[in-house]
Coordinates of C-alpha atoms in Angstrom, one line a residue:
Chain A
M6 CA 193.9 57.6 87.1
E7 CA 193.0 60.1 89.7
R8 CA 189.5 61.2 90.1
R9 CA 190.5 64.8 89.2
D10 CA 192.2 63.7 86.0
F11 CA 189.2 61.5 85.1
L12 CA 186.8 64.4 85.4
K13 CA 189.1 66.8 83.5
K14 CA 189.3 64.3 80.6
C15 CA 185.6 63.8 80.7
I16 CA 185.1 67.5 80.3
M17 CA 187.5 67.7 77.4
V18 CA 185.8 64.9 75.6
I19 CA 182.4 66.5 76.1
A20 CA 183.7 69.9 74.9
G21 CA 185.3 68.2 71.9
A22 CA 182.2 66.4 70.9
S23 CA 180.1 69.5 71.2
V24 CA 182.2 71.5 68.6
P25 CA 180.6 70.0 65.5
L26 CA 177.2 70.8 67.0
S27 CA 178.1 74.5 67.4
A28 CA 179.5 74.5 63.9
L29 CA 176.0 73.9 62.7
T30 CA 174.4 77.3 62.3
L31 CA 170.8 77.7 63.4
V32 CA 168.6 77.9 60.4
D33 CA 166.2 80.8 60.2
P34 CA 163.2 79.6 58.2
K35 CA 162.4 83.1 57.0
K36 CA 165.9 83.5 55.5
V37 CA 165.8 80.1 53.9
L38 CA 162.4 81.0 52.4
A39 CA 163.6 84.3 51.1
A40 CA 166.5 82.6 49.4
N41 CA 164.3 79.9 47.9
P42 CA 161.0 81.5 47.1
S43 CA 158.6 78.6 47.0
I44 CA 155.0 78.5 46.0
Q45 CA 152.4 77.8 48.6
W46 CA 148.9 77.9 47.2
A47 CA 146.1 79.5 49.1
F48 CA 142.5 80.0 48.1
L49 CA 140.4 83.1 48.6
V50 CA 136.6 82.9 48.5
D51 CA 134.7 86.2 48.5
T52 CA 131.2 85.1 49.6
T53 CA 129.8 88.6 49.1
K54 CA 130.3 88.1 45.3
C55 CA 128.8 84.7 44.9
V56 CA 125.3 84.4 43.3
G57 CA 125.0 80.7 43.5
C58 CA 125.1 80.0 39.7
G59 CA 127.1 76.8 40.2
F60 CA 129.3 77.3 37.1
C61 CA 132.3 76.4 39.4
V62 CA 130.8 73.1 40.3
K63 CA 130.0 72.2 36.7
A64 CA 133.4 73.2 35.5
C65 CA 135.1 71.3 38.4
K66 CA 133.2 68.1 37.7
T67 CA 133.8 68.3 33.9
E68 CA 137.5 69.1 34.3
N69 CA 138.2 66.4 36.8
D70 CA 136.0 63.6 35.4
I71 CA 133.7 63.4 38.5
P72 CA 130.4 61.7 37.4
L73 CA 128.0 64.6 37.0
N74 CA 124.9 62.8 38.4
A75 CA 126.6 61.0 41.3
N76 CA 126.0 62.8 44.6
V77 CA 129.7 63.5 45.1
T78 CA 131.6 66.7 44.3
R79 CA 135.0 68.3 44.9
T80 CA 133.5 71.7 45.4
W81 CA 130.0 72.8 46.2
V82 CA 128.0 75.9 46.9
E83 CA 125.8 76.2 50.0
R84 CA 122.8 78.5 50.3
Y85 CA 122.0 80.1 53.7
V86 CA 118.6 81.6 54.2
Y87 CA 117.6 83.4 57.5
T88 CA 114.0 84.2 58.0
K89 CA 112.6 87.2 59.8
D90 CA 111.1 84.9 62.5
D91 CA 114.7 83.8 63.2
R92 CA 114.8 80.4 61.4
R93 CA 117.9 79.4 59.5
Y94 CA 118.0 77.1 56.5
V95 CA 121.0 75.7 54.7
D96 CA 120.8 73.6 51.5
S97 CA 123.0 72.5 48.6
P98 CA 121.0 70.4 46.2
K99 CA 123.4 68.3 44.1
G100 CA 126.2 70.6 45.5
A101 CA 124.6 73.4 43.3
L102 CA 125.7 71.6 40.2
D103 CA 122.8 73.2 38.4
G104 CA 122.7 76.4 40.4
Y105 CA 119.8 77.5 42.5
T106 CA 116.7 77.7 40.3
D107 CA 114.2 77.2 43.0
A108 CA 113.4 79.6 45.9
R109 CA 112.3 76.6 48.0
I110 CA 114.8 75.1 50.4
D111 CA 115.7 71.5 49.5
L112 CA 115.2 69.5 52.7
G113 CA 116.3 66.2 51.1
K114 CA 114.2 63.1 50.4
G115 CA 112.1 65.1 47.9
E116 CA 110.8 67.5 50.5
F117 CA 110.9 71.2 50.0
K118 CA 110.4 74.1 52.4
E119 CA 108.5 77.1 51.0
I120 CA 109.6 80.4 52.4
D121 CA 107.4 83.4 52.0
K122 CA 109.5 86.0 50.1
D123 CA 108.5 88.7 52.5
N124 CA 109.8 86.6 55.4
V125 CA 113.4 86.3 54.0
G126 CA 115.6 88.3 56.2
K127 CA 119.0 87.7 54.7
A128 CA 120.3 85.1 52.3
F129 CA 123.7 84.4 50.8
F130 CA 125.7 81.7 49.1
V131 CA 129.0 80.2 50.2
P132 CA 131.3 78.2 47.9
K133 CA 133.2 75.4 49.7
L134 CA 136.1 73.2 48.7
C135 CA 139.1 71.4 50.2
N136 CA 140.9 73.8 52.5
H137 CA 144.3 72.3 51.8
C138 CA 145.1 72.6 55.4
A139 CA 148.7 73.4 56.5
S140 CA 148.2 70.7 59.2
P141 CA 145.8 68.3 57.5
A142 CA 144.0 65.7 59.6
C143 CA 143.3 63.5 56.5
T144 CA 146.9 62.8 55.6
Q145 CA 147.8 61.7 59.1
V146 CA 145.2 58.9 59.3
C147 CA 146.0 57.2 56.0
P148 CA 147.1 53.7 56.8
V149 CA 149.0 53.2 53.6
G150 CA 150.5 56.7 53.1
A151 CA 148.6 57.3 49.9
T152 CA 147.6 60.9 50.7
Y153 CA 150.1 63.6 51.3
K154 CA 150.8 67.3 51.2
A155 CA 152.9 68.4 48.2
D156 CA 155.6 70.9 48.7
N157 CA 153.5 73.6 47.2
G158 CA 150.8 73.1 49.8
V159 CA 148.3 71.0 47.8
V160 CA 146.9 67.9 49.5
L161 CA 146.8 65.0 47.0
V162 CA 145.8 61.4 46.9
D163 CA 147.9 58.8 45.1
R164 CA 145.1 56.8 43.3
K165 CA 147.4 53.8 42.8
W166 CA 148.2 53.5 46.6
C167 CA 144.8 54.3 48.0
I168 CA 143.0 51.2 49.2
G169 CA 139.6 53.0 49.6
C170 CA 139.3 52.4 53.4
G171 CA 137.7 55.8 53.9
Y172 CA 139.6 56.9 57.0
C173 CA 140.6 60.2 55.4
I174 CA 137.0 60.8 54.4
M175 CA 135.9 60.5 58.0
A176 CA 138.9 62.5 59.3
C177 CA 138.3 65.6 57.3
P178 CA 136.3 68.1 59.4
Y179 CA 135.1 69.9 56.3
A180 CA 133.6 66.9 54.5
A181 CA 135.8 67.8 51.5
R182 CA 136.7 64.2 50.7
F183 CA 134.4 61.6 49.1
F184 CA 134.6 58.1 47.7
H185 CA 135.1 58.2 43.9
P186 CA 132.2 56.0 42.6
V187 CA 134.1 54.9 39.5
L188 CA 137.7 54.6 40.5
K189 CA 136.9 53.3 44.0
V190 CA 139.4 55.5 45.8
A191 CA 139.3 58.6 48.0
D192 CA 139.0 61.7 46.0
K193 CA 139.2 65.4 46.7
C194 CA 139.9 68.8 45.3
T195 CA 143.5 69.1 43.9
F196 CA 143.3 72.8 43.3
C197 CA 143.4 71.5 39.7
Y198 CA 147.0 70.5 40.2
H199 CA 147.4 69.7 36.5
R200 CA 146.2 73.2 35.5
L201 CA 148.4 75.0 38.1
S202 CA 151.4 73.2 36.8
K203 CA 150.6 74.3 33.3
G204 CA 150.2 77.9 34.4
L205 CA 146.4 77.9 34.2
D206 CA 143.8 79.0 36.8
S207 CA 142.0 76.1 38.4
A208 CA 138.7 75.2 36.7
C209 CA 136.5 76.8 39.3
V210 CA 138.4 80.0 39.4
N211 CA 138.4 80.2 35.6
A212 CA 134.6 79.5 35.5
C213 CA 133.5 82.1 38.1
P214 CA 132.1 85.1 36.3
F215 CA 131.9 87.2 39.5
G216 CA 135.4 86.8 40.9
A217 CA 134.2 85.1 44.0
R218 CA 137.0 82.5 43.7
K219 CA 140.7 83.3 43.5
M220 CA 144.0 81.6 44.1
G221 CA 147.4 83.0 45.0
N222 CA 150.8 82.2 46.3
I223 CA 150.7 83.0 50.0
H224 CA 154.5 83.0 50.2
D225 CA 154.7 85.9 47.8
K226 CA 154.0 89.2 49.7
N227 CA 153.3 91.0 46.5
D228 CA 150.7 88.6 45.2
P229 CA 147.3 90.4 45.1
I230 CA 145.6 87.6 46.8
T231 CA 148.1 87.4 49.6
Q232 CA 147.7 91.2 50.0
I233 CA 144.0 90.7 50.5
I234 CA 144.5 87.9 53.0
M235 CA 147.1 90.0 54.9
N236 CA 145.2 93.3 54.8
E237 CA 141.6 92.6 54.8
R238 CA 139.2 90.9 57.1
V239 CA 139.2 87.2 56.2
G240 CA 138.3 84.1 58.2
V241 CA 138.7 80.4 57.9
L242 CA 136.3 77.5 58.5
K243 CA 136.5 75.6 61.8
D244 CA 139.6 77.3 63.1
E245 CA 139.2 75.4 66.4
F246 CA 140.2 72.1 64.8
G247 CA 143.8 73.3 64.5
T248 CA 144.1 72.2 60.9
K249 CA 145.2 75.6 59.7
P250 CA 143.0 75.8 56.6
Q251 CA 144.5 77.6 53.6
A252 CA 141.1 78.6 52.1
F253 CA 140.3 82.1 53.3
Y254 CA 136.8 83.5 53.3
I255 CA 135.6 87.1 53.0
G256 CA 132.2 87.7 54.6
L257 CA 131.9 84.7 56.8
A258 CA 128.9 84.3 59.0
Q259 CA 128.8 82.6 62.3
E260 CA 126.5 79.9 60.9
V261 CA 129.0 78.9 58.1
R262 CA 131.2 76.1 59.3
Chain B
M10 CA 154.5 67.7 61.5
Y11 CA 155.5 64.3 60.0
S12 CA 153.5 62.8 57.2
Y13 CA 153.9 60.7 54.2
H14 CA 155.0 62.0 50.8
R15 CA 154.4 60.3 47.5
K16 CA 156.9 62.4 45.5
S17 CA 156.5 60.4 42.2
N18 CA 152.7 60.9 42.4
E19 CA 153.0 64.7 42.0
A20 CA 154.1 64.4 38.4
E21 CA 151.2 62.0 37.7
W22 CA 148.7 64.7 38.8
A23 CA 150.6 67.4 37.0
N24 CA 150.7 65.6 33.7
Q25 CA 146.9 65.1 33.5
P26 CA 145.5 66.9 30.4
A27 CA 143.5 70.1 31.0
K28 CA 140.0 70.4 29.4
Y29 CA 139.2 74.0 29.9
G30 CA 141.3 76.7 28.4
T31 CA 141.9 80.0 30.1
T32 CA 138.9 82.2 29.4
G33 CA 138.4 83.3 32.9
R34 CA 138.2 86.8 34.4
E35 CA 141.9 87.5 34.1
K36 CA 142.4 86.8 30.4
L37 CA 138.8 87.2 29.4
H38 CA 138.0 86.2 25.8
E39 CA 141.6 86.8 24.7
F40 CA 142.0 83.2 23.8
C41 CA 138.9 83.0 21.7
A42 CA 139.4 86.4 20.2
E43 CA 142.6 85.2 18.5
C44 CA 140.5 83.4 15.9
H45 CA 136.9 84.5 16.4
G46 CA 137.5 88.2 17.2
D47 CA 136.5 89.3 13.7
V48 CA 133.5 87.0 13.2
V49 CA 131.8 87.5 16.6
K50 CA 132.2 90.8 18.4
I51 CA 133.4 89.6 21.7
R52 CA 132.1 91.8 24.4
T53 CA 134.3 92.5 27.4
E54 CA 132.3 95.2 28.9
K55 CA 129.5 95.0 31.4
L56 CA 126.6 92.5 31.5
H57 CA 127.6 89.2 30.0
G58 CA 131.1 90.3 29.3
T59 CA 132.3 88.9 32.6
I60 CA 131.1 85.4 31.8
P61 CA 133.9 83.1 30.5
C62 CA 133.1 81.9 26.9
E63 CA 133.6 78.3 28.0
N64 CA 130.8 78.5 30.5
C65 CA 128.3 78.3 27.7
H66 CA 130.3 77.2 24.7
G67 CA 131.9 74.2 26.6
P68 CA 135.4 73.3 27.4
V69 CA 137.9 74.1 24.6
L70 CA 139.8 70.8 24.9
N71 CA 142.0 70.6 21.8
H72 CA 139.8 72.8 19.7
P73 CA 140.1 73.5 16.8
E74 CA 141.5 70.1 16.0
K75 CA 139.4 68.0 18.3
P76 CA 136.6 68.9 18.6
E77 CA 136.3 70.9 15.4
K78 CA 133.1 72.5 16.7
L79 CA 132.3 73.1 20.3
D80 CA 129.0 71.9 21.7
V81 CA 127.2 75.1 22.8
D82 CA 124.8 74.8 25.8
R83 CA 121.7 76.8 24.7
S84 CA 119.5 75.3 27.4
R85 CA 117.0 77.3 29.4
E86 CA 118.6 75.7 32.6
L87 CA 121.9 77.4 31.8
C88 CA 120.4 80.9 31.8
L89 CA 118.3 80.1 34.9
R90 CA 121.4 79.5 37.0
C91 CA 121.7 83.3 37.3
H92 CA 118.3 84.6 36.1
T93 CA 115.9 82.7 38.3
N94 CA 114.3 85.3 40.5
L95 CA 115.3 84.6 44.1
P96 CA 114.1 87.0 46.8
Y97 CA 117.5 87.5 48.3
T98 CA 117.9 91.3 48.6
T99 CA 121.1 91.0 50.7
S100 CA 123.0 88.9 48.2
E101 CA 124.7 89.9 45.0
R102 CA 121.8 88.0 43.3
K103 CA 119.7 91.2 43.7
R104 CA 121.8 92.9 41.0
I105 CA 120.8 90.3 38.4
P106 CA 117.4 90.6 36.7
G107 CA 115.5 87.4 37.3
I108 CA 112.3 85.7 36.1
D109 CA 110.0 83.1 37.6
P110 CA 110.8 79.9 35.5
K111 CA 107.3 78.6 36.2
T112 CA 105.5 81.5 34.5
H113 CA 108.0 83.1 32.1
N114 CA 107.5 81.6 28.6
T115 CA 107.7 78.0 30.0
G116 CA 109.2 75.5 27.6
A117 CA 110.9 78.0 25.4
V118 CA 114.6 78.4 25.2
C119 CA 115.8 81.9 26.3
V120 CA 118.0 82.3 23.2
S121 CA 114.9 82.3 20.9
C122 CA 114.2 85.8 22.1
H123 CA 117.2 87.0 24.0
N124 CA 120.7 87.5 22.6
P125 CA 123.2 86.2 25.1
H126 CA 126.0 88.3 23.5
N127 CA 123.9 91.4 23.8
P128 CA 121.6 90.8 26.6
S129 CA 120.3 94.4 27.0
L130 CA 116.5 94.4 26.8
E131 CA 116.5 97.6 24.7
G132 CA 118.3 95.9 21.8
M133 CA 116.1 92.8 21.9
K134 CA 115.5 91.2 18.6

């Protein structure tokens, strides 16, 4: 075979092999999504509406069988107090399970900080929970593949597979995971997966009398919650970690991380 | 991004029983009003009308079969969640009238004087 023929045949083979590749049309994710409208849950916290009653924490713990008195919780409410002499205090006694019934700041270990009421500059409450990140750090570190992101965006833990090593608890930048003291596995907010799949609101959303907590399908443009996320000024926690959190906050302050 | 997926586990989570009903903001009191609408005037207007029934009356579970009667939380602590006076003028808390739990009728339960279904101070019993 001559060199020229060899090269020609080579080119023919390559061209032939590439035909099936070109037959595959490039998939446009937007078109696929429009044809198969899927649910992608997102959370919206309006911190300006929260009064720190802690009904959400109580409802969450009751609904999901988290021991009430153990110092672990799937959701919690933080209190931020700024004084006029520019000091900043944050506390969350028992995750605000019983609300805030004391104007003193809980410093832990039984110590409290009295703040003169004339010295309070601004103060507010911030509910926190798992952000159900689009790119979660916790699911990547699991050595046994027990934690995963469901198709509808909810990050779940398979309690039968979890070995309780605690890697995911350390990996979460938001401290949203904890070790379940009874079941001895990693536990976290599930957006009340069982309630969502029954068409109910999650327990915390249901319990909030002030509408500070809401959930919506971020893949549905007409969803009122998606509308707020698209059109209003919302922020996420620790954006710099690149986890793409799916819990959006209205009225975030710089100190809230 | 690649990650694990435990497909069979999704159904396990989905099939867990729910404890609370749906008495939240969206379908406020509708669920309870189906049976109790005549007996108790269920308020949906301002003041306590925005509080889901289950926050005080407890999770509905399989009521009315089990439990037949819900365990109502009438404790002082429940009311104090919102009605403790905190000096936070920049938060929504400023809208809610508050008391100092250390001085305001200590030891008494709030419901012995205040009616939680009609909390207006003018109509106090």
